[in-house]
Structure formats: structure tokens, C-alpha cells
Amino acid sequence: MTTLLAFLHHAGAFALVAALTAELVLLRSELTLRSARRLQVADMMVGLSAMTALAAGLVRVFHFEKGAAYYFHSWPFLGKLGLFILLALLSIYPTLVFAAWGKAMRRGEAPDFEPGRLRKVRAIVHTELAGIVLIVLFAAMMARGVGFFG
Ligand code: HEM
């Protein structure tokens, strides 16, 4: 079970990076009805993969590995969890933007992506990817109970 949870946790994390990268690529090209649909699917994958990483992570904290007391006394773990929550809150904005496209898309039209909104969504996806790099650093530190060079 420990191995299965570690697998699910890592699979969720890798899928999250893949889905965010797909979003970034789609956001770089001209928005068409087809790319808008793909963005909505990629955003759904972002949500699903983040939930998988979170659920497997929580089960590992409370039922496997080193025990909840260890993790809640580990600043890299608290940093990792805090950053994860912050990124989850940030991701609400792109999801709302993509969800608002529904009406135009049902009429068979490419949605209107106002430039200011597009810039904001791109900046958020970049921030999420950079945040995940930091989360992986925190993960390595908390797993070993060490500082940067320990
Ligand atoms: C994007 C989100 C996340 C990513 C990319 C991520 C990544 C990782 C990685 C790479 C490891 C392996 C560390 C190592 O053995 O060197 C790990 C371990 C772990 N993660 Fe995450 N994680 C994420 C979110 C979370 C969350 C939200 C939780 C808890 C609520 C969590 C709990 C854990 C636990 C308990 C371990 C095992 C640490 C140990 O071996 O003692 N992770 N994570």
C-alpha cells in the first residue's frame, strides 16, 4: 500500500506538470474553438491530477510514512502544503475564465479572450509551474528531515 500511494502521489504530480505545460502551449497559440476545448480539458486534468497528488499525500501523512507529528513539525512540509494551497487558490481564476466560455462555444464560436485576461492566465500558469519546482525541493527536504545542504 505504501508503494501504491507513493506511485499515485508521483503520478498525480507528473500529470499536473504535464497538464499545466499543455495549457501554457495552448495559451501561446491563437484561440480557436478547438484550442478552447483543449484548454478546458487540460484545466480539468490540472484539477484531477492536483486532487490525486493531494489525496495520496494526505493519506501518506496520516496513515503511512513517518506519521503526522513528524510532518507537522517539519517546516519544509508546512512550506510545501502552504504553497500547494496558494497555487490551488490561484488556479481558480483560469478555471473561471475557461468556464465562462461555455455560451460562445455552444454556439460554435471561438470565445473572446480579452488580452488583459490572457496575460493574467498565462502569468498564473507560469507561477504554478515555478511553484511546483519549489514544492519538489521542499518534498526532498521533508522526506530526509534535512536543510539545503544536509
Ligand atoms: C504539486 C504537488 C506536489 C508535488 C509535486 C509533490 C512531490 C513530491 C515528491 C517528489 C515526493 C518524494 C520526495 C522524496 O522522497 O525525495 C513527495 C513525497 C511526499 N509528499 Fe508530496 N508533492 C505534492 C503535494 C503534496 C501534498 C499536498 C502533500 C500532503 C498533504 C504531500 C505529502 C507528501 C508526503 C507525506 C511524502 C512522503 C515523504 C517521505 O518520504 O517522508 N505532497 N512529494
Coordinates of N, CA, C and O and ligand atoms in Angstrom, one line a residue:
M1 N 0.8 -1.2 0.0 CA 0.0 0.0 0.0 C 0.9 1.3 0.0 O 0.5 2.2 -0.7
T2 N 2.0 1.2 0.8 CA 2.9 2.4 0.8 C 3.4 2.7 -0.6 O 3.4 3.9 -1.0
T3 N 3.7 1.6 -1.3 CA 4.3 1.8 -2.7 C 3.2 2.4 -3.6 O 3.5 3.3 -4.4
L4 N 2.0 1.8 -3.5 CA 0.9 2.3 -4.3 C 0.6 3.8 -4.1 O 0.4 4.5 -5.1
L5 N 0.6 4.2 -2.8 CA 0.4 5.6 -2.5 C 1.5 6.5 -3.0 O 1.2 7.6 -3.5
A6 N 2.7 6.0 -2.9 CA 3.8 6.8 -3.4 C 3.7 6.9 -4.9 O 3.9 8.0 -5.5
F7 N 3.3 5.8 -5.6 CA 3.1 5.9 -7.0 C 2.0 6.9 -7.4 O 2.2 7.7 -8.3
L8 N 0.8 6.8 -6.7 CA -0.3 7.7 -7.0 C 0.1 9.1 -6.8 O -0.2 10.0 -7.6
H9 N 0.9 9.4 -5.7 CA 1.3 10.7 -5.4 C 2.2 11.3 -6.6 O 2.0 12.4 -7.0
H10 N 3.2 10.5 -7.0 CA 4.1 10.9 -8.0 C 3.4 11.0 -9.4 O 3.6 12.0 -10.2
A11 N 2.5 10.0 -9.7 CA 1.8 10.1 -10.9 C 0.9 11.4 -11.0 O 0.9 12.1 -12.0
G12 N 0.3 11.7 -9.9 CA -0.6 12.9 -9.8 C 0.3 14.1 -10.1 O 0.0 15.0 -10.8
A13 N 1.5 14.2 -9.4 CA 2.4 15.3 -9.6 C 2.9 15.5 -11.0 O 2.9 16.6 -11.6
F14 N 3.3 14.4 -11.6 CA 3.8 14.4 -13.0 C 2.7 14.8 -14.0 O 2.9 15.6 -14.9
A15 N 1.5 14.3 -13.8 CA 0.3 14.6 -14.6 C 0.0 16.1 -14.5 O -0.4 16.8 -15.5
L16 N 0.1 16.6 -13.3 CA -0.1 18.0 -13.0 C 0.8 18.9 -13.9 O 0.4 19.9 -14.5
V17 N 2.1 18.6 -13.8 CA 3.1 19.3 -14.6 C 2.8 19.2 -16.1 O 2.8 20.2 -16.8
A18 N 2.4 18.0 -16.6 CA 2.1 17.8 -18.0 C 0.9 18.7 -18.4 O 0.9 19.3 -19.4
A19 N -0.2 18.7 -17.5 CA -1.4 19.4 -17.9 C -1.1 20.9 -17.9 O -1.6 21.6 -18.8
L20 N -0.3 21.4 -16.9 CA 0.0 22.8 -16.9 C 0.8 23.2 -18.1 O 0.6 24.3 -18.7
T21 N 1.7 22.4 -18.5 CA 2.6 22.6 -19.7 C 1.7 22.7 -20.9 O 1.9 23.6 -21.8
A22 N 0.8 21.7 -21.0 CA -0.2 21.7 -22.2 C -0.9 23.1 -22.2 O -1.1 23.7 -23.3
E23 N -1.4 23.5 -21.1 CA -2.1 24.8 -21.0 C -1.3 25.9 -21.5 O -1.7 26.8 -22.3
L24 N 0.0 25.9 -21.1 CA 0.9 27.0 -21.5 C 1.1 27.0 -23.0 O 1.1 28.1 -23.6
V25 N 1.3 25.8 -23.6 CA 1.5 25.7 -25.1 C 0.2 26.2 -25.8 O 0.3 27.0 -26.7
L26 N -1.0 25.8 -25.3 CA -2.2 26.2 -25.9 C -2.4 27.7 -25.8 O -3.0 28.4 -26.7
L27 N -2.0 28.3 -24.7 CA -2.2 29.7 -24.4 C -1.3 30.6 -25.3 O -1.4 31.8 -25.4
R28 N -0.2 29.9 -25.9 CA 0.7 30.7 -26.8 C 0.2 30.8 -28.2 O 0.6 31.7 -28.9
S29 N -0.7 29.9 -28.6 CA -1.2 30.0 -30.0 C -2.6 30.7 -30.0 O -3.2 31.0 -29.0
E30 N -3.0 31.0 -31.2 CA -4.3 31.8 -31.4 C -5.4 30.9 -30.9 O -5.5 29.7 -31.1
L31 N -6.4 31.6 -30.2 CA -7.5 30.8 -29.7 C -8.6 30.5 -30.7 O -9.1 31.4 -31.3
T32 N -8.8 29.2 -30.9 CA -9.9 28.8 -31.8 C -10.8 27.9 -31.0 O -10.6 27.7 -29.8
L33 N -11.9 27.5 -31.6 CA -12.9 26.7 -30.9 C -12.2 25.4 -30.4 O -12.4 25.0 -29.2
R34 N -11.4 24.9 -31.2 CA -10.7 23.6 -30.9 C -9.7 23.8 -29.7 O -9.7 23.0 -28.8
S35 N -8.9 24.9 -29.8 CA -7.9 25.1 -28.7 C -8.6 25.4 -27.4 O -8.2 25.1 -26.3
A36 N -9.8 26.1 -27.5 CA -10.5 26.5 -26.3 C -11.0 25.2 -25.6 O -10.9 25.0 -24.4
R37 N -11.5 24.2 -26.4 CA -12.0 22.9 -25.9 C -10.8 22.2 -25.2 O -10.9 21.7 -24.1
R38 N -9.6 22.3 -25.9 CA -8.5 21.6 -25.3 C -8.0 22.2 -24.0 O -7.6 21.6 -23.1
L39 N -8.1 23.6 -24.0 CA -7.8 24.3 -22.7 C -8.7 23.9 -21.6 O -8.2 23.6 -20.5
Q40 N -10.0 23.7 -21.9 CA -10.9 23.3 -20.9 C -10.6 21.9 -20.4 O -10.6 21.6 -19.2
V41 N -10.2 21.0 -21.3 CA -9.9 19.6 -20.9 C -8.6 19.6 -20.1 O -8.5 19.0 -19.0
A42 N -7.6 20.4 -20.5 CA -6.3 20.5 -19.8 C -6.6 21.0 -18.4 O -6.0 20.5 -17.4
D43 N -7.5 22.0 -18.3 CA -7.7 22.6 -17.0 C -8.4 21.5 -16.0 O -8.2 21.5 -14.8
M44 N -9.3 20.7 -16.7 CA -9.9 19.6 -15.9 C -8.8 18.6 -15.4 O -8.8 18.1 -14.3
M45 N -7.8 18.3 -16.3 CA -6.7 17.5 -15.9 C -5.9 18.1 -14.8 O -5.4 17.3 -13.9
V46 N -5.7 19.4 -14.8 CA -5.0 20.1 -13.7 C -5.7 19.8 -12.4 O -5.1 19.4 -11.4
G47 N -7.0 20.0 -12.4 CA -7.8 19.8 -11.2 C -7.7 18.3 -10.7 O -7.5 18.0 -9.5
L48 N -7.9 17.4 -11.6 CA -7.9 15.9 -11.3 C -6.6 15.5 -10.7 O -6.5 14.8 -9.7
S49 N -5.5 15.9 -11.4 CA -4.2 15.5 -11.0 C -3.8 16.1 -9.7 O -3.2 15.4 -8.8
A50 N -4.1 17.4 -9.5 CA -3.8 18.0 -8.2 C -4.6 17.3 -7.1 O -4.0 17.1 -6.0
M51 N -5.8 16.9 -7.3 CA -6.6 16.2 -6.3 C -6.0 14.9 -6.0 O -6.0 14.4 -4.8
T52 N -5.5 14.2 -7.0 CA -4.8 12.9 -6.8 C -3.6 13.0 -5.9 O -3.4 12.3 -5.0
A53 N -2.7 14.0 -6.3 CA -1.5 14.3 -5.5 C -1.9 14.6 -4.1 O -1.2 14.1 -3.1
L54 N -2.9 15.5 -3.9 CA -3.3 15.9 -2.6 C -3.8 14.7 -1.7 O -3.4 14.5 -0.6
A55 N -4.8 14.0 -2.4 CA -5.4 12.8 -1.6 C -4.3 11.8 -1.2 O -4.3 11.4 0.0
A56 N -3.5 11.4 -2.2 CA -2.4 10.4 -1.8 C -1.5 11.0 -0.8 O -1.0 10.3 0.1
G57 N -1.2 12.3 -0.9 CA -0.3 13.0 0.1 C -0.8 13.0 1.5 O -0.2 12.6 2.4
L58 N -2.1 13.3 1.6 CA -2.8 13.3 2.9 C -2.8 11.9 3.5 O -2.5 11.8 4.7
V59 N -3.1 10.9 2.7 CA -3.2 9.6 3.3 C -1.8 9.2 3.8 O -1.6 8.5 4.8
R60 N -0.7 9.5 3.0 CA 0.6 9.2 3.4 C 1.0 9.9 4.7 O 1.6 9.3 5.6
V61 N 0.5 11.2 4.8 CA 0.8 11.9 6.1 C 0.2 11.3 7.3 O 0.8 11.1 8.3
F62 N -1.1 10.9 7.2 CA -1.8 10.5 8.3 C -1.8 9.0 8.6 O -2.0 8.5 9.7
H63 N -1.5 8.2 7.6 CA -1.5 6.7 7.8 C -0.2 6.0 7.4 O -0.1 4.8 7.7
F64 N 0.7 6.6 6.7 CA 1.9 5.8 6.3 C 3.1 6.7 6.6 O 3.0 7.7 7.2
E65 N 4.2 6.3 6.1 CA 5.5 7.1 6.2 C 5.8 7.4 7.6 O 5.8 6.5 8.4
K66 N 6.2 8.6 7.9 CA 6.8 8.9 9.2 C 5.8 9.4 10.3 O 6.2 9.7 11.4
G67 N 4.5 9.5 10.0 CA 3.5 9.9 11.0 C 3.2 11.4 10.9 O 4.1 12.2 10.6
A68 N 2.0 11.8 11.2 CA 1.6 13.2 11.1 C 2.4 14.1 12.0 O 2.7 15.2 11.6
A69 N 2.8 13.6 13.2 CA 3.5 14.5 14.1 C 4.8 14.9 13.5 O 5.3 16.1 13.6
Y70 N 5.5 14.0 12.8 CA 6.8 14.3 12.1 C 6.5 15.5 11.1 O 7.2 16.5 11.1
Y71 N 5.5 15.3 10.2 CA 5.3 16.2 9.1 C 4.9 17.6 9.7 O 5.4 18.6 9.2
F72 N 4.0 17.6 10.7 CA 3.6 18.9 11.1 C 4.6 19.7 12.0 O 4.4 20.8 12.4
H73 N 5.8 19.0 12.2 CA 6.9 19.7 12.9 C 8.0 20.0 11.9 O 9.1 20.4 12.2
S74 N 7.7 19.7 10.6 CA 8.7 19.9 9.6 C 8.4 21.2 8.8 O 7.4 21.3 8.1
W75 N 9.3 22.2 8.8 CA 9.0 23.4 8.1 C 8.9 23.2 6.5 O 8.1 23.8 5.9
P76 N 9.8 22.3 6.0 CA 9.6 22.1 4.5 C 8.2 21.5 4.2 O 7.7 21.8 3.2
F77 N 7.7 20.6 5.1 CA 6.3 20.1 4.8 C 5.3 21.2 4.9 O 4.4 21.4 4.0
L78 N 5.4 22.1 5.9 CA 4.4 23.2 6.1 C 4.6 24.1 4.9 O 3.5 24.6 4.4
G79 N 5.8 24.4 4.5 CA 6.0 25.2 3.3 C 5.4 24.6 2.0 O 4.7 25.3 1.2
K80 N 5.6 23.3 1.9 CA 5.0 22.6 0.7 C 3.5 22.7 0.7 O 2.9 23.0 -0.3
L81 N 2.9 22.4 1.9 CA 1.4 22.4 2.0 C 0.9 23.8 1.7 O -0.1 24.0 1.0
G82 N 1.6 24.8 2.3 CA 1.1 26.2 2.2 C 1.2 26.6 0.7 O 0.3 27.3 0.2
L83 N 2.3 26.3 0.1 CA 2.5 26.6 -1.3 C 1.4 25.9 -2.2 O 0.9 26.5 -3.1
F84 N 1.2 24.7 -1.9 CA 0.2 23.9 -2.6 C -1.2 24.6 -2.5 O -1.9 24.8 -3.5
I85 N -1.6 25.0 -1.3 CA -2.9 25.7 -1.1 C -2.9 27.0 -1.9 O -3.9 27.4 -2.5
L86 N -1.8 27.8 -1.8 CA -1.7 29.1 -2.5 C -1.9 28.9 -4.0 O -2.7 29.6 -4.7
L87 N -1.2 27.8 -4.6 CA -1.3 27.6 -6.0 C -2.8 27.1 -6.4 O -3.3 27.5 -7.4
A88 N -3.4 26.3 -5.5 CA -4.7 25.9 -5.7 C -5.7 27.1 -5.8 O -6.6 27.2 -6.6
L89 N -5.5 28.1 -4.9 CA -6.3 29.3 -4.9 C -6.1 30.1 -6.2 O -7.1 30.6 -6.8
L90 N -4.8 30.2 -6.6 CA -4.5 30.9 -7.8 C -5.2 30.3 -9.0 O -5.6 31.0 -10.0
S91 N -5.3 29.0 -9.0 CA -5.8 28.2 -10.2 C -7.3 28.5 -10.4 O -7.8 28.1 -11.4
I92 N -7.9 29.0 -9.4 CA -9.4 29.3 -9.5 C -9.7 30.3 -10.7 O -10.6 30.1 -11.4
Y93 N -8.8 31.3 -10.8 CA -9.0 32.3 -11.8 C -9.1 31.7 -13.3 O -10.1 31.9 -14.0
P94 N -8.0 31.0 -13.7 CA -8.1 30.4 -15.0 C -9.3 29.5 -15.2 O -10.0 29.5 -16.2
T95 N -9.7 28.7 -14.2 CA -10.8 27.8 -14.3 C -12.1 28.7 -14.5 O -12.9 28.3 -15.4
L96 N -12.2 29.8 -13.8 CA -13.4 30.6 -14.0 C -13.5 31.2 -15.4 O -14.5 31.3 -16.1
V97 N -12.3 31.6 -15.9 CA -12.2 32.2 -17.3 C -12.6 31.1 -18.3 O -13.4 31.4 -19.2
F98 N -12.0 29.9 -18.2 CA -12.4 28.9 -19.2 C -13.8 28.5 -19.1 O -14.5 28.2 -20.1
A99 N -14.4 28.5 -17.9 CA -15.8 28.0 -17.7 C -16.7 29.1 -18.3 O -17.8 28.7 -18.8
A100 N -16.3 30.3 -18.3 CA -17.2 31.4 -18.8 C -17.3 31.3 -20.4 O -18.1 32.0 -21.0
W101 N -16.5 30.5 -21.0 CA -16.5 30.4 -22.5 C -17.7 29.5 -23.0 O -17.9 29.5 -24.2
G102 N -18.3 28.8 -22.0 CA -19.3 27.8 -22.4 C -20.4 28.3 -23.4 O -20.6 27.6 -24.4
K103 N -20.9 29.5 -23.2 CA -22.0 30.0 -24.0 C -21.6 30.2 -25.5 O -22.2 29.6 -26.4
A104 N -20.4 30.9 -25.7 CA -19.9 31.1 -27.1 C -19.6 29.8 -27.7 O -19.9 29.6 -28.9
M105 N -19.0 28.9 -27.0 CA -18.6 27.6 -27.5 C -19.8 26.8 -27.9 O -19.8 26.0 -28.9
R106 N -20.9 26.8 -27.2 CA -22.1 26.1 -27.5 C -22.7 26.6 -28.8 O -23.4 25.9 -29.6
R107 N -22.5 27.9 -29.1 CA -22.9 28.5 -30.4 C -22.0 28.1 -31.5 O -22.2 28.6 -32.7
G108 N -20.9 27.4 -31.2 CA -19.9 27.0 -32.2 C -18.9 28.1 -32.5 O -18.3 28.1 -33.6
E109 N -18.8 29.1 -31.6 CA -17.9 30.2 -31.9 C -16.6 30.1 -31.0 O -16.8 29.6 -29.8
A110 N -15.5 30.6 -31.4 CA -14.3 30.7 -30.6 C -14.6 31.8 -29.6 O -15.1 32.8 -29.9
P111 N -14.3 31.5 -28.3 CA -14.6 32.5 -27.3 C -13.6 33.7 -27.4 O -12.6 33.6 -28.0
D112 N -14.1 34.8 -26.8 CA -13.3 36.1 -26.9 C -12.3 36.0 -25.7 O -12.7 35.9 -24.6
F113 N -11.0 36.2 -26.0 CA -10.0 36.1 -24.9 C -9.4 37.5 -24.8 O -8.5 37.9 -25.5
E114 N -10.0 38.3 -23.9 CA -9.5 39.7 -23.7 C -8.0 39.7 -23.3 O -7.6 38.9 -22.5
P115 N -7.2 40.5 -24.0 CA -5.7 40.5 -23.8 C -5.3 40.6 -22.3 O -4.4 39.8 -21.9
G116 N -5.9 41.4 -21.6 CA -5.6 41.5 -20.1 C -5.8 40.2 -19.4 O -5.0 39.8 -18.6
R117 N -6.9 39.6 -19.7 CA -7.2 38.3 -19.1 C -6.2 37.2 -19.5 O -5.8 36.4 -18.7
L118 N -5.9 37.2 -20.8 CA -5.0 36.2 -21.3 C -3.6 36.4 -20.6 O -3.0 35.4 -20.1
R119 N -3.2 37.6 -20.4 CA -1.9 37.8 -19.7 C -1.9 37.3 -18.3 O -1.0 36.7 -17.8
K120 N -3.0 37.6 -17.6 CA -3.2 37.1 -16.2 C -3.2 35.6 -16.2 O -2.5 35.0 -15.3
V121 N -3.9 35.0 -17.1 CA -4.0 33.5 -17.0 C -2.6 32.9 -17.3 O -2.1 32.0 -16.6
R122 N -1.9 33.5 -18.3 CA -0.5 33.0 -18.6 C 0.4 33.1 -17.4 O 1.2 32.2 -17.1
A123 N 0.3 34.3 -16.7 CA 1.2 34.6 -15.6 C 0.9 33.6 -14.5 O 1.8 33.1 -13.8
I124 N -0.4 33.2 -14.3 CA -0.8 32.3 -13.2 C -0.2 30.9 -13.5 O 0.4 30.2 -12.7
V125 N -0.3 30.5 -14.8 CA 0.2 29.1 -15.2 C 1.7 29.1 -15.0 O 2.2 28.1 -14.5
H126 N 2.4 30.1 -15.4 CA 3.8 30.2 -15.2 C 4.2 30.1 -13.7 O 5.1 29.3 -13.3
T127 N 3.4 30.8 -12.9 CA 3.7 30.8 -11.4 C 3.4 29.4 -10.8 O 4.2 29.0 -10.0
E128 N 2.4 28.7 -11.3 CA 2.1 27.4 -10.8 C 3.2 26.4 -11.2 O 3.6 25.7 -10.3
L129 N 3.8 26.5 -12.4 CA 4.9 25.6 -12.7 C 6.1 25.9 -11.9 O 6.8 25.0 -11.4
A130 N 6.4 27.2 -11.7 CA 7.6 27.6 -10.9 C 7.3 27.1 -9.4 O 8.3 26.6 -8.7
G131 N 6.1 27.3 -8.9 CA 5.8 26.9 -7.6 C 6.0 25.4 -7.4 O 6.5 24.9 -6.3
I132 N 5.7 24.6 -8.4 CA 5.8 23.1 -8.3 C 7.3 22.8 -8.2 O 7.7 21.8 -7.4
V133 N 8.2 23.5 -8.8 CA 9.6 23.2 -8.7 C 10.0 23.4 -7.2 O 10.7 22.6 -6.6
L134 N 9.5 24.5 -6.6 CA 9.8 24.7 -5.2 C 9.2 23.6 -4.3 O 9.8 23.2 -3.3
I135 N 8.0 23.2 -4.6 CA 7.3 22.1 -3.9 C 8.2 20.8 -3.9 O 8.3 20.1 -2.9
V136 N 8.8 20.5 -5.1 CA 9.6 19.3 -5.2 C 10.9 19.5 -4.3 O 11.3 18.5 -3.7
L137 N 11.4 20.7 -4.2 CA 12.6 20.9 -3.3 C 12.2 20.7 -1.9 O 12.8 20.0 -1.1
F138 N 11.0 21.2 -1.5 CA 10.5 21.0 -0.1 C 10.3 19.5 0.1 O 10.6 19.0 1.2
A139 N 9.8 18.8 -0.9 CA 9.5 17.4 -0.7 C 10.7 16.6 -0.4 O 10.8 15.8 0.5
A140 N 11.8 16.9 -1.2 CA 13.1 16.2 -0.9 C 13.6 16.5 0.5 O 14.1 15.6 1.1
M141 N 13.5 17.8 0.9 CA 14.0 18.1 2.2 C 13.2 17.5 3.4 O 13.7 17.0 4.3
M142 N 11.8 17.5 3.2 CA 11.0 17.0 4.3 C 11.2 15.4 4.4 O 11.1 14.9 5.5
A143 N 11.4 14.8 3.2 CA 11.5 13.3 3.3 C 12.7 12.9 4.0 O 12.8 11.8 4.6
R144 N 13.8 13.8 4.0 CA 15.0 13.4 4.6 C 15.3 14.2 5.9 O 16.3 13.9 6.6
G145 N 14.4 15.1 6.3 CA 14.5 15.8 7.5 C 15.8 16.7 7.6 O 16.4 16.8 8.6
V146 N 16.1 17.2 6.4 CA 17.4 18.0 6.3 C 17.2 19.4 5.8 O 16.1 19.7 5.2
G147 N 18.2 20.2 5.9 CA 18.2 21.5 5.3 C 18.7 21.5 3.9 O 18.9 20.4 3.3
F148 N 19.1 22.6 3.3 CA 19.5 22.7 1.9 C 20.7 21.8 1.6 O 20.8 21.2 0.5
F149 N 21.7 21.7 2.5 CA 22.9 21.0 2.1 C 23.2 19.8 3.0 O 24.2 19.2 3.0
G150 N 22.2 19.5 3.9 CA 22.4 18.4 4.8 C 22.2 17.0 4.2 O 21.7 16.9 3.1
Ligands
HEM1 C1 2.1 19.6 -6.7 C2 2.1 19.0 -5.5 C3 3.1 18.0 -5.0 C4 4.3 17.6 -5.6 C5 4.9 17.9 -6.9 C6 4.9 16.6 -4.6 C7 6.0 15.9 -4.9 C8 6.6 15.0 -4.0 C9 7.8 14.3 -4.2 C10 8.7 14.4 -5.5 C11 8.0 13.4 -3.2 C12 9.2 12.5 -3.0 C13 10.2 13.1 -2.0 C14 11.4 12.2 -1.8 O1 11.3 11.1 -1.4 O2 12.6 12.7 -2.0 C15 6.9 13.6 -2.3 C16 6.7 13.0 -1.1 C17 5.7 13.2 -0.2 N1 4.7 14.1 -0.3 FE1 4.3 15.3 -1.9 N2 4.0 16.5 -3.5 C18 3.0 17.4 -3.7 C19 1.9 17.6 -2.8 C20 1.8 17.1 -1.6 C21 0.8 17.3 -0.6 C22 -0.3 18.4 -0.9 C23 1.0 16.6 0.5 C24 0.3 16.4 1.8 C25 -0.9 16.9 2.0 C26 2.2 15.8 0.2 C27 2.7 14.8 1.0 C28 3.8 14.0 0.8 C29 4.4 13.0 1.7 C30 3.8 12.6 3.0 C31 5.5 12.5 1.1 C32 6.4 11.4 1.6 C33 7.6 12.0 2.3 C34 8.5 11.0 3.0 O3 9.0 10.1 2.3 O4 8.7 11.1 4.2 N3 2.7 16.1 -1.1 N4 6.0 14.6 -2.8

